[in-house]
Coordinates of C-alpha atoms and ligand atoms in Angstrom, one line a residue:
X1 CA -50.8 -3.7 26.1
X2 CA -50.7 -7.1 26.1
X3 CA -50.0 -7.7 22.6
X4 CA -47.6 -4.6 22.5
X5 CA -45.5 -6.4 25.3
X6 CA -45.3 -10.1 23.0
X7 CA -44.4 -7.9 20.0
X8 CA -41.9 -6.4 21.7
X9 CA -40.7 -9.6 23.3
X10 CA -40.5 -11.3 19.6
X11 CA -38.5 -8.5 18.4
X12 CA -36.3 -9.1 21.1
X13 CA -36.1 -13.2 20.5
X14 CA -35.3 -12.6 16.5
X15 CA -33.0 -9.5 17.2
X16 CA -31.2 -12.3 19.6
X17 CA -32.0 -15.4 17.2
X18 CA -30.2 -12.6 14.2
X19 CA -26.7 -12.3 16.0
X20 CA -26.7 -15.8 17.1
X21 CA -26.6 -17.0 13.2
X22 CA -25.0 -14.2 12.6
X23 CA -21.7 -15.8 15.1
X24 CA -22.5 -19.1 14.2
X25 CA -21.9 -18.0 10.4
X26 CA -18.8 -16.3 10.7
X27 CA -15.8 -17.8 9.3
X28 CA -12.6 -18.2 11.8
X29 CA -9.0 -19.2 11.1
X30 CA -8.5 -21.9 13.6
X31 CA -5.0 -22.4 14.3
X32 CA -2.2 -20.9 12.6
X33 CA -0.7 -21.5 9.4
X34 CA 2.1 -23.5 9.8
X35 CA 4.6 -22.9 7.2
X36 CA 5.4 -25.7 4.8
X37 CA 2.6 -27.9 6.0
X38 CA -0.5 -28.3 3.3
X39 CA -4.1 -27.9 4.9
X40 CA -5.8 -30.9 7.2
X41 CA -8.8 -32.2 5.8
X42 CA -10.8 -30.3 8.3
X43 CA -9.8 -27.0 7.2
X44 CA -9.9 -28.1 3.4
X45 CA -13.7 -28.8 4.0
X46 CA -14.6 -25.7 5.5
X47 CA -12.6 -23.8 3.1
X48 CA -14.0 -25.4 0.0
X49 CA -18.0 -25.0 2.1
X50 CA -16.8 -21.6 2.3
X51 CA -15.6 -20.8 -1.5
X52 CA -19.0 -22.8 -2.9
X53 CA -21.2 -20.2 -0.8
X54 CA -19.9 -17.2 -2.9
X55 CA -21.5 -16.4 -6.7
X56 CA -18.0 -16.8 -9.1
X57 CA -18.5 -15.1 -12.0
X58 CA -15.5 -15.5 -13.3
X59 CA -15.8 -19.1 -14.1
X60 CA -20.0 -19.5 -14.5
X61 CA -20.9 -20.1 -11.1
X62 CA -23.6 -19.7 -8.9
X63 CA -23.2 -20.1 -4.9
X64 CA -24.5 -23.5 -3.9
X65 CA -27.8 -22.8 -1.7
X66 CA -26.9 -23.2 1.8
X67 CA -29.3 -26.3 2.8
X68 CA -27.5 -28.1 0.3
X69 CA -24.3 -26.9 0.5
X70 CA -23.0 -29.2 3.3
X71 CA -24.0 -32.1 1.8
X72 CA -23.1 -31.7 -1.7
X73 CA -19.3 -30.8 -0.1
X74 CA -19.0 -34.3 1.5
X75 CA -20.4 -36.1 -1.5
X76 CA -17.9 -34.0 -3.6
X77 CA -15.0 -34.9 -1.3
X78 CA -16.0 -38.6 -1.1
X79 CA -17.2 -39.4 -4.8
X80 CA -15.9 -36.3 -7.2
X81 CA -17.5 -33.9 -9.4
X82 CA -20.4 -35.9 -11.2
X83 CA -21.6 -37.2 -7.7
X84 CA -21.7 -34.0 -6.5
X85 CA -23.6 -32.6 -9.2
X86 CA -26.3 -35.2 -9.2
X87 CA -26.6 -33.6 -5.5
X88 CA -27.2 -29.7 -6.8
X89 CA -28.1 -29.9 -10.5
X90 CA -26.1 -29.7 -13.3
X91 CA -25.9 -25.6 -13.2
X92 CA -23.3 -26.0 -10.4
X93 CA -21.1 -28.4 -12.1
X94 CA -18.2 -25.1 -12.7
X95 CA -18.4 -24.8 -8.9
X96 CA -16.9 -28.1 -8.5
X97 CA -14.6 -28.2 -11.1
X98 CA -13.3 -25.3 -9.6
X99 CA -12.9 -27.0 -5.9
X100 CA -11.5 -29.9 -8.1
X101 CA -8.5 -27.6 -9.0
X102 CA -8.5 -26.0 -5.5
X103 CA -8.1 -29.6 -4.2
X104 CA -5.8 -30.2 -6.3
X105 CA -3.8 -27.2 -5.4
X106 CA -4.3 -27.5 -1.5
X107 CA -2.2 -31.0 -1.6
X108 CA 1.2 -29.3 -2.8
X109 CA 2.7 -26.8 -0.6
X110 CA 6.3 -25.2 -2.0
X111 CA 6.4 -22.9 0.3
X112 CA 10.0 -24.5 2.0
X113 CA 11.0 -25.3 -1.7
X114 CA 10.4 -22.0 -3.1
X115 CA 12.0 -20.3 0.2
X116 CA 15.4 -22.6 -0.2
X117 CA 15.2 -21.9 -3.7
X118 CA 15.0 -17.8 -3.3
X119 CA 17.9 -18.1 -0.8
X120 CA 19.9 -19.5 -3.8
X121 CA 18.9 -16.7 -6.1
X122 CA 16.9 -18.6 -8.2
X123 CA 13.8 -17.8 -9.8
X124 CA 10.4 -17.9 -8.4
X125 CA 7.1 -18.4 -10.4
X126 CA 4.8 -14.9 -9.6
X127 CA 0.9 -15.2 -8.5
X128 CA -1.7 -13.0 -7.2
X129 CA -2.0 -11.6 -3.8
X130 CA -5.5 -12.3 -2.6
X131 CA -8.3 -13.8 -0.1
X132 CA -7.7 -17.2 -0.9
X133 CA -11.8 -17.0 -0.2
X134 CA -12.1 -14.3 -2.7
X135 CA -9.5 -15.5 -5.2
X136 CA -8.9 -19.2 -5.3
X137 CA -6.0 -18.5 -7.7
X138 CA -3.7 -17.8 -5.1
X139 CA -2.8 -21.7 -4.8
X140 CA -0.8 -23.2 -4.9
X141 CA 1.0 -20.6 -2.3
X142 CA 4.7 -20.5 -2.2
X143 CA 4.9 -18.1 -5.0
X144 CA 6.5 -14.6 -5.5
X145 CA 3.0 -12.6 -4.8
X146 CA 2.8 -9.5 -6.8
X147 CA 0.8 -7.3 -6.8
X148 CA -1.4 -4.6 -9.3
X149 CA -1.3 -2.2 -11.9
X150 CA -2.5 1.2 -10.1
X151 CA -3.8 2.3 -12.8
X152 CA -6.1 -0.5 -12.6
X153 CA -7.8 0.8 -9.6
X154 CA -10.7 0.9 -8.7
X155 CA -11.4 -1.9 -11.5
X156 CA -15.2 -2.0 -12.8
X157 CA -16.0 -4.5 -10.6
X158 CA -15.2 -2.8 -7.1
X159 CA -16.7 0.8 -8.1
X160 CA -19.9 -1.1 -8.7
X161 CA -19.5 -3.0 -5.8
X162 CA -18.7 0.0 -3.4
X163 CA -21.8 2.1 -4.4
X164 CA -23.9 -0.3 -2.3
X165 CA -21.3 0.1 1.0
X166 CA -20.7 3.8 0.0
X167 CA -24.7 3.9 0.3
X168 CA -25.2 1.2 3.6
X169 CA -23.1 3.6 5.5
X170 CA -24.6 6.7 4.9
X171 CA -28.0 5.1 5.5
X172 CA -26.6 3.6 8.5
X173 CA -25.3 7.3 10.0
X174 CA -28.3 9.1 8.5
X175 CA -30.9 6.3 10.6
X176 CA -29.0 7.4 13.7
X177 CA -28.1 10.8 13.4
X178 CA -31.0 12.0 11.2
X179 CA -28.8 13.7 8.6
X180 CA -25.5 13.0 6.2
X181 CA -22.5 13.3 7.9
X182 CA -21.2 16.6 6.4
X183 CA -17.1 14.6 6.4
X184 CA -15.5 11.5 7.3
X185 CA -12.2 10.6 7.6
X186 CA -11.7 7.0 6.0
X187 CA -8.7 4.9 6.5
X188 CA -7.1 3.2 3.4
X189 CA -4.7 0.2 3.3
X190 CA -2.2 -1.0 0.5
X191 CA -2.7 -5.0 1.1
X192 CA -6.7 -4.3 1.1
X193 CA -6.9 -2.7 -2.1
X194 CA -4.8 -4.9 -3.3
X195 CA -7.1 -7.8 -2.8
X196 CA -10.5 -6.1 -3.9
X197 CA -9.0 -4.0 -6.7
X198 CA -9.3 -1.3 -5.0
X199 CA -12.4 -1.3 -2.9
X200 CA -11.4 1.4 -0.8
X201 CA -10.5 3.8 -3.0
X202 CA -13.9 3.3 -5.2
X203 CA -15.9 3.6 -1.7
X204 CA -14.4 7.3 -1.0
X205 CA -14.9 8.4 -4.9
X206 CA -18.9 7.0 -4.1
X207 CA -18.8 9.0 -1.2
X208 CA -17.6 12.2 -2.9
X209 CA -20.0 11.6 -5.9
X210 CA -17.2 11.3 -8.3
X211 CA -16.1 8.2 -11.0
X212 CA -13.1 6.8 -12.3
X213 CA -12.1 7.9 -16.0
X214 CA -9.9 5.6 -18.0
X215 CA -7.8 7.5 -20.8
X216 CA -7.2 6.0 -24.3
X217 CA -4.5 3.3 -23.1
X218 CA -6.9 1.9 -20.3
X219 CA -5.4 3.7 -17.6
X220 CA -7.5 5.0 -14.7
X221 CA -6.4 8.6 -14.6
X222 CA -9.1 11.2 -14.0
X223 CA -12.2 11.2 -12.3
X224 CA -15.6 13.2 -13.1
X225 CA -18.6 14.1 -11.2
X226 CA -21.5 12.4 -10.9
X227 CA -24.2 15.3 -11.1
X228 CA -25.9 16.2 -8.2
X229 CA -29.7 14.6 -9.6
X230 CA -27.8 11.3 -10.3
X231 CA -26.8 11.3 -6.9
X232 CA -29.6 12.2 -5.2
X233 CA -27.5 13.1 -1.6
X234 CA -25.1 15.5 -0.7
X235 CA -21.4 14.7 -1.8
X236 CA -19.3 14.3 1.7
X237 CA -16.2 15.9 2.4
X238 CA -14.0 13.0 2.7
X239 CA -10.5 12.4 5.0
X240 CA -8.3 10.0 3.6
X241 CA -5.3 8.7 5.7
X242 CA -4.0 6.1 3.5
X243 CA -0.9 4.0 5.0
X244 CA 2.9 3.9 3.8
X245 CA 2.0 1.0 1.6
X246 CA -0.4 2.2 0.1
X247 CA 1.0 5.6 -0.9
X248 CA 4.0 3.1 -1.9
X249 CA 2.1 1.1 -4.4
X250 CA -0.5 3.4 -5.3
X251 CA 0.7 6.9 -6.1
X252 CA -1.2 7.3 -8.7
X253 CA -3.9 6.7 -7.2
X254 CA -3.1 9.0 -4.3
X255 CA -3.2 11.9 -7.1
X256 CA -6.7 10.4 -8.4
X257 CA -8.1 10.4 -4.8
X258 CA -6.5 14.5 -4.4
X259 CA -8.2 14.7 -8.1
X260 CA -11.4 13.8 -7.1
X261 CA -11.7 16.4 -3.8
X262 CA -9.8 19.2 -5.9
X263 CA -13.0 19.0 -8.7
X264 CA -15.6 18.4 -6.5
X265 CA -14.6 21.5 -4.4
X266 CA -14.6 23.9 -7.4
X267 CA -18.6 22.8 -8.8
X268 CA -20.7 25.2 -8.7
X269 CA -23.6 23.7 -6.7
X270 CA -25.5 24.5 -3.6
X271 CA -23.0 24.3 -0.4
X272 CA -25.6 21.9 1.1
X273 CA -25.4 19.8 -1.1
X274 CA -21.4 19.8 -1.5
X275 CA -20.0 19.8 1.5
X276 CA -16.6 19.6 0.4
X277 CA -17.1 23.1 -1.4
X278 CA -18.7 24.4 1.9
X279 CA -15.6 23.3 4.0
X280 CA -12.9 24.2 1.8
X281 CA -14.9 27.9 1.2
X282 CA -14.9 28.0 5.0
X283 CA -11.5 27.1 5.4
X284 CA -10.4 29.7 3.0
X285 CA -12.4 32.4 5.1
X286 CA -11.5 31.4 8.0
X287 CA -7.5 31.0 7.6
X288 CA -7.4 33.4 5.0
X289 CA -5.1 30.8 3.1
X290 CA -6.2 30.0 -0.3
X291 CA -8.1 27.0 -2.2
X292 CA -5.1 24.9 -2.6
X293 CA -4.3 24.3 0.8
X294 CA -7.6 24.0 2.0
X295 CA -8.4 21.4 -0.6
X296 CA -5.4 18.8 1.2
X297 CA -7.5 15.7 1.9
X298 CA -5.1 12.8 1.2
X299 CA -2.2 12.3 4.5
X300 CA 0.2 9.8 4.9
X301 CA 3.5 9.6 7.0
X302 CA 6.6 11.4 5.6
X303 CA 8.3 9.6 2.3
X304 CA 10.2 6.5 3.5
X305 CA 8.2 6.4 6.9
X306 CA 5.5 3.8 7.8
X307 CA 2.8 3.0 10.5
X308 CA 1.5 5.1 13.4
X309 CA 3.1 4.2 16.4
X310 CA 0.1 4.3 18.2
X311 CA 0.0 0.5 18.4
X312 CA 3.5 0.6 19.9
X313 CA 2.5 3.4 22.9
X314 CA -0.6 1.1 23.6
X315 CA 0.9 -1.8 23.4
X316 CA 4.2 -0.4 25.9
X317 CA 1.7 1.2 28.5
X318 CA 3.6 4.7 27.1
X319 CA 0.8 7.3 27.6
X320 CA -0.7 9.1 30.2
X321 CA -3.8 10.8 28.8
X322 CA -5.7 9.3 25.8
X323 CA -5.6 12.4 23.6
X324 CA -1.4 11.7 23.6
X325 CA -2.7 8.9 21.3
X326 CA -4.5 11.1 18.5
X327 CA -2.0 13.6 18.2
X328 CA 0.6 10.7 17.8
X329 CA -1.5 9.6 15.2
X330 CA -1.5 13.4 13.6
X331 CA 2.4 13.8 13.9
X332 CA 2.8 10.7 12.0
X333 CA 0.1 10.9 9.3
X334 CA 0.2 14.8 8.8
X335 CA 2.0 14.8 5.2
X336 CA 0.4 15.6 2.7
X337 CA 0.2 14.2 -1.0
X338 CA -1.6 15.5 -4.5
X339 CA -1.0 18.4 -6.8
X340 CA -1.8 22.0 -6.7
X341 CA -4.0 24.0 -9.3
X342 CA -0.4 25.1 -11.3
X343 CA 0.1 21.8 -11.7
X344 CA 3.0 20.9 -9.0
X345 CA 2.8 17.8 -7.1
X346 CA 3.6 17.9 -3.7
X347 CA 4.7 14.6 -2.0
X348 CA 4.7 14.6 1.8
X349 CA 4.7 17.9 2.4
X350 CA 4.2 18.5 6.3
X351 CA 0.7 19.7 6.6
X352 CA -0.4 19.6 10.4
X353 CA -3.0 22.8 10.3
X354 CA -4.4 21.3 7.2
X355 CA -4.9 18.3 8.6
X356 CA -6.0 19.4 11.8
X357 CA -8.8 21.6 10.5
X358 CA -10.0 18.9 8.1
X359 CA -10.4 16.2 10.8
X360 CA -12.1 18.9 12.9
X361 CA -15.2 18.3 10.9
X362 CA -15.3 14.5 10.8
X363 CA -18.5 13.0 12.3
X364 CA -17.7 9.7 11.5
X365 CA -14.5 7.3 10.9
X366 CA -14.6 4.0 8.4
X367 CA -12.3 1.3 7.2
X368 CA -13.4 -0.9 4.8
X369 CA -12.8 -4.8 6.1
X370 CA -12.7 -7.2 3.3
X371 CA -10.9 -10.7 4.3
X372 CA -12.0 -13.3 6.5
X373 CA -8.8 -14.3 7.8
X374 CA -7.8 -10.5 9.6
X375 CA -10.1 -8.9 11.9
X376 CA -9.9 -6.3 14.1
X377 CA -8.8 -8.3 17.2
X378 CA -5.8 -10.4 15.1
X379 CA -3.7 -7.4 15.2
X380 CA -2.6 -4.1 16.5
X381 CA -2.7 -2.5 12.8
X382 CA -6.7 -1.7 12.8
X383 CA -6.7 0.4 16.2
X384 CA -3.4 2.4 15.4
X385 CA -5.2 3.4 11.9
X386 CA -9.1 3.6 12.8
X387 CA -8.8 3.8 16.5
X388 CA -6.1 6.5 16.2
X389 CA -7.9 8.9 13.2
X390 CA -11.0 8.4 15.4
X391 CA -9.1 9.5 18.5
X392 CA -7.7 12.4 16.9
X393 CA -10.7 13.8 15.4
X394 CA -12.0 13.3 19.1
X395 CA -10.2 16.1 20.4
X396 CA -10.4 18.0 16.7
X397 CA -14.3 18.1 16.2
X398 CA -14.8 18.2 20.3
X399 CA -17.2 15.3 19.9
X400 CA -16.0 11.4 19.4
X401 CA -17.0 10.6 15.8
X402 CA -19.4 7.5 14.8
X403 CA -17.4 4.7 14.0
X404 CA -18.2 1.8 11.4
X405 CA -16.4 -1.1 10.1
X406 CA -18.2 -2.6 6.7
X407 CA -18.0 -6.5 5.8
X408 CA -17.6 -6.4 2.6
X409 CA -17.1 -10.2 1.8
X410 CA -20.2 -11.3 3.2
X411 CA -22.6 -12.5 0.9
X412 CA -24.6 -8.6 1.8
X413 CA -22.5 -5.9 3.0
X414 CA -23.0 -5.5 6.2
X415 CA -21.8 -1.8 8.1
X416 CA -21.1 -2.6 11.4
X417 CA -20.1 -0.1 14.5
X418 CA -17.1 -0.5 15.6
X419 CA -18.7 -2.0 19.6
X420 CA -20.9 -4.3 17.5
X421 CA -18.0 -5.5 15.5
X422 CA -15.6 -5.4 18.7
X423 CA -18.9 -7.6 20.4
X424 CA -18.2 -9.9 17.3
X425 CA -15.0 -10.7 17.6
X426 CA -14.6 -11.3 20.9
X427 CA -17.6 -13.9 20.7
X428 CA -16.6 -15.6 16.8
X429 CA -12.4 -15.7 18.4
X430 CA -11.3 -14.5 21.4
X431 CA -13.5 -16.6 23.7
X432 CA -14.9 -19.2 21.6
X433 CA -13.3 -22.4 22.0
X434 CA -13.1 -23.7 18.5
X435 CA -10.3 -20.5 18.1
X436 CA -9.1 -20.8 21.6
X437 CA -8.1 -24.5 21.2
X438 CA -7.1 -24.2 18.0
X439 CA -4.5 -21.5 19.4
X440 CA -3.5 -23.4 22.0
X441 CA -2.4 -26.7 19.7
X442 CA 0.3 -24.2 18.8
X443 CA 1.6 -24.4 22.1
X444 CA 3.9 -21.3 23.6
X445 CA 3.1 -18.9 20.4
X446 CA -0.6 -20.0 20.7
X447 CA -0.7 -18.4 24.3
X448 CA 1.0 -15.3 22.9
X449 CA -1.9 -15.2 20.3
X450 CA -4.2 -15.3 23.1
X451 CA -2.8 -12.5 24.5
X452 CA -1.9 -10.9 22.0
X453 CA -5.9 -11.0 21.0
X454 CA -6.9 -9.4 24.3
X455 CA -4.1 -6.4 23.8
X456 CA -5.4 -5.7 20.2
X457 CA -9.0 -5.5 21.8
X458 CA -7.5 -3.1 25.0
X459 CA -6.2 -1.1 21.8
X460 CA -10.0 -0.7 20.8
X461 CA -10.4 0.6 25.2
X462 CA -7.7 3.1 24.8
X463 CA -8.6 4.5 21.1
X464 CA -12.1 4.4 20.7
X465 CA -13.9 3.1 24.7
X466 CA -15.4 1.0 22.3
X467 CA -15.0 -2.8 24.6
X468 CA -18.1 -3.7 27.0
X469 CA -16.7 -4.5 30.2
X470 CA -18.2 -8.4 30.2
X471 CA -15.5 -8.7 27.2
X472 CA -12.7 -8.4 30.4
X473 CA -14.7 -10.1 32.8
X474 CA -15.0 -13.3 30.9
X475 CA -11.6 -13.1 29.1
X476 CA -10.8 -13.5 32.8
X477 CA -13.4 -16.0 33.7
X478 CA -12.3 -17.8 30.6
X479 CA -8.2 -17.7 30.5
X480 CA -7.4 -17.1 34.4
X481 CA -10.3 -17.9 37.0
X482 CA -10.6 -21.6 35.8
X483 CA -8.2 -23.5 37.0
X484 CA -7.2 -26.1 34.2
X485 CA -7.0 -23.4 31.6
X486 CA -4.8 -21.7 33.5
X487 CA -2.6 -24.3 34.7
X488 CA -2.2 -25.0 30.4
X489 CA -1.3 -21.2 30.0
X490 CA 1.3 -21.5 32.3
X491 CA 2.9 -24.8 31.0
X492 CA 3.0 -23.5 27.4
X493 CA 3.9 -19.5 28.0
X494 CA 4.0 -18.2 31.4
X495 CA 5.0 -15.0 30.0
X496 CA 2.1 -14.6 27.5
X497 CA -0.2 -15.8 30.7
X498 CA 1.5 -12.9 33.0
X499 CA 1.1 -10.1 30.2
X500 CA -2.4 -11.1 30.2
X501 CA -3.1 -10.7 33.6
X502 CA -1.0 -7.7 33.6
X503 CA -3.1 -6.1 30.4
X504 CA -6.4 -7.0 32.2
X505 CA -5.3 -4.9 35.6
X506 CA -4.1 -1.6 33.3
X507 CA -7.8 -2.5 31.6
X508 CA -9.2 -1.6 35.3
X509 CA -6.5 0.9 36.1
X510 CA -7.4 3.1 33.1
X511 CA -10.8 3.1 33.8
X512 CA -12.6 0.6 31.0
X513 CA -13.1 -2.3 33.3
X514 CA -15.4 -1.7 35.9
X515 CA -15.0 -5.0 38.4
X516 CA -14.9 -6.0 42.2
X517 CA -12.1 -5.6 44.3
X518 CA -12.2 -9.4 45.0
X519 CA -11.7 -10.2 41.3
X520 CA -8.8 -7.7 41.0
X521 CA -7.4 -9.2 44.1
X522 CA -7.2 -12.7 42.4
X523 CA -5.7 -11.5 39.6
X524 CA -2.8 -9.7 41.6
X525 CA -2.1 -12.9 43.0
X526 CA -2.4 -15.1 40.3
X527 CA 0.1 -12.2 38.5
X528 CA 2.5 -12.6 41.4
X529 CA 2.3 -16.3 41.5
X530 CA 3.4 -16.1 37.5
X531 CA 6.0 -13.3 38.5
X532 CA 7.3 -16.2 41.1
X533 CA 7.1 -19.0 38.1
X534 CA 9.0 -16.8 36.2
X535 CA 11.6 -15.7 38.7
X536 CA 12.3 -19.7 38.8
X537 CA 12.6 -20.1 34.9
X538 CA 15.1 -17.5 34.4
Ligands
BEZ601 C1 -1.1 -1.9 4.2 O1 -1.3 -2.8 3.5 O2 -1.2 -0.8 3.8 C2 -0.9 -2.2 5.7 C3 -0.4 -3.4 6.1 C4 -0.2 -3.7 7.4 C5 -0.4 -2.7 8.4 C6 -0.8 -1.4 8.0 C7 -1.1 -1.2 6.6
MG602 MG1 -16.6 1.2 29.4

């Protein structure tokens, strides 16, 4: 009994001691970039900590090992390359001449040059749209960013990569649910593939059980199963609501992701064991419509339409009930994109019912996460896509689907929920100091980061119930019930201070914060007091 209770208390200290380092690890913007301006030295030595903790590949290097890593930086800074590598061992030495270049690249910033001379007409030297952590080859920024050959996605690199988050998050569902989630609905952004080669877009072939096949000129145009033995799990009927970027700059992609749920619906295998075949056999029954409309599993908004709106209704206070939210969602994202078995491509055709019945059997929602510098909280684009797909299929499968967020940048991928990741946040940004002040150096706009940080995180309340009611009692605590913070707030931006307070009330008035009606009392009067302040400004 004894030893039963210390065990259990031990668990408890390392599961605690685990998210601690697990906060104190994460990487945070801290401040905003301000155009024109090259990085201070502070930020240049966390970035440069930050790119020697990664293996590179590319150019022959291994991650420096963490105990050293901090001081091997500073002697690197202070006395070069050679000094440095007396420090770690001669292996590391094409670490450092890589943070030698991205020193180097760091000091000159173009970005005003290159804007005055793009306003003249004149020409602007491309580079790569990246992570700056991922791809140091971004720098010098300041450059026409372009982008990637579609038909270089998913690149060799990502699939491999994607069969280890493909496999974390069916592990993950599978340890709580005890079984495979027969289909998910995964949410797929232009910008993110972009940056991994198309991390995304591998992850939902994994999840189907399907590869990429190049044709003779190199080009990623066909896909083929991976056989069922090989796989050893049941392929999952997948959802894909890819944004108006990405069906922008990846249409052929959009027709190898239709591909890959067309062929895997048409193997002859066991229905347990596909459930794509199951559901579009069921569909077909059911609806008495016929395979090629019950195979449509890649939306996006009409052609030359963009974004849910769900962030906008949030973010307005423009809804009553939170299904209103979802079925925005569905109206915006219900087109549909691939080609039918004659051979016809059909771009944006409207495609509610389809989509309706195919979001009906989600049991759990995903986007893949893979940049340190945007989380979930930074802006309203995350909860209009994940939180509104996950909303939707609320009301569609009549049970609120398991939601997970993967990390894919960390050094192991790391599947997340979406309350642990939401917990994350809030700790690693919204009320740690280090991003708060930072924030605030910015003066009136760093207020409206603030708040804009809290909003994004109400998104995550209205969407998905997904915020702990501490997170609103100390973003109170924090911003409002301590006197000096508040007097800041309303020096820089009494209107970012009063849409706070206001946001925090509608997060008790809709039900997610559960609080005394003292507390709520103070913050009516310190709204009104702002509401006076701002009477007088105007
Ligand atoms: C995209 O890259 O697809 C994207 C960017 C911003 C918001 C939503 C989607
Ligand atoms: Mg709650």
């Amino acid at each position: 009994m004894v030893k039963n209770s210390n065990e259990e208390r031990d668990a408890k200290v390392f599961a605690l001691y685990e998210q601690l380092v697990e906060i104190e690890q994460r990487l945070i913007p801290t401040g905003l970039h301000v155009f024109g301006r090259p990085s201070s030295a502070g930020e240049k030595t966390d970035l440069l900590k930050m790119i020697a903790s990664f293996d590179r590949p590319e150019v022959g290097a291994r991650a420096i090992p963490e105990e050293l890593l901090d001081d091997a930086v500073r002697v690197f800074l202070e006395n070069g390359v050679d000094a440095a590598v007396r420090v770690t061992g001669e292996a590391s030495r094409p670490v450092f001449n890589l943070l030698e270049t991205v020193c180097t690249r760091l000091q000159s910033n173009n970005e005003i040059d290159s804007l005055v001379r793009a306003l003249r007409g004149e020409f602007i030297e491309p580079g790569p749209g990246a992570d700056i952590i991922q791809n140091p080859d971004i720098l010098p920024t300041g450059r026409n960013t372009h982008a990637i050959n579609p038909y270089g996605v998913p690149s060799a690199a990502a699939f491999a990569r994607s069969e280890t988050v493909a496999n974390s998050l069916l592990h993950r569902y599978k340890n709580e649910n005890g079984r495979y989630p027969e289909a998910m609905a995964l949410v797929l952004w232009g910008l993110d593939n972009i940056k991994t080669q198309g991390e995304g877009v591998a992850q939902a072939l994994w999840l189907l059980g399907t590869r990429p096949v190049r044709d003779a000129l190199n080009r990623t145009t066909s896909v083929e199963a991976i056989p069922l033995a090989e796989l050893g799990r049941p392929r999952i009927d997948v959802v894909m609501t890819v944004s108006g970027i990405f069906r922008d700059l990846f249409s052929p992609t959009v027709q190898l992701l239709d591909k890959a749920v067309r062929l895997v619906a048409q193997l002859d295998e066991p229905l347990e064991l596909n459930y794509v075949r199951k559901h579009v056999l069921q569909q077909v029954d059911q609806d008495r419509c016929d395979l090629d409309d019950a195979a449509v599993r890649v939306f996006s908004n009409a052609p030359g339409n963009y974004g849910t709106n769900v962030n906008f209704m949030v973010m307005d206070s423009q809804w009553e009930r939170e299904e209103t939210l979802g079925d925005l969602f569905v109206t915006r994202k219900c087109f549909a994109y691939g080609r039918d078995s004659t051979g016809r491509a059909f771009e944006g055709r409207e495609a509610r019912v389809a989509m309706d019945r195919a979001l009906s059997r989600v049991e759990a929602t995903y986007q893949n996460i893979d940049t340190f510098e945007i989380g979930l909280t930074d802006v309203d684009h995350y909860f209009e896509y994940l939180g509104g797909v996950s909303k939707a299929v609320e009301k569609r499968a009549k049970a609120r689907p398991a939601i997970y967020l993967s990390d894919s940048l960390s050094r192991e991928v790391k599947i997340r929920s979406l309350e642990e990741t939401v917990r994350l946040e809030t700790r690693a940004k919204t009320l740690n100091p280090k991003w708060y002040e930072g924030m605030l150096k910015h003066g009136f706009r760093g207020v409206a980061e603030i708040e804009n940080h809290v909003s994004n995180t109400f998104g995550w309340s209205a969407t998905a119930d997904a915020v702990d009611d501490w997170v609103y009692t100390e973003v109170a605590n924090t911003f409002l019930f301590d006197e000096q913070m508040l007097e800041r707030l309303r020096d820089l931006n009494p209107h970012s201070a009063h849409s706070l307070t206001q946001r925090l009330l509608e997060a008790n008035g809709r039900g997610y914060w559960d609080v005394d009606k003292d507390v709520l009392e103070k913050l009516r009067e310190i709204s009104n007091s702002l509401e006076d302040q701002l009477e007088g400004v105007v």
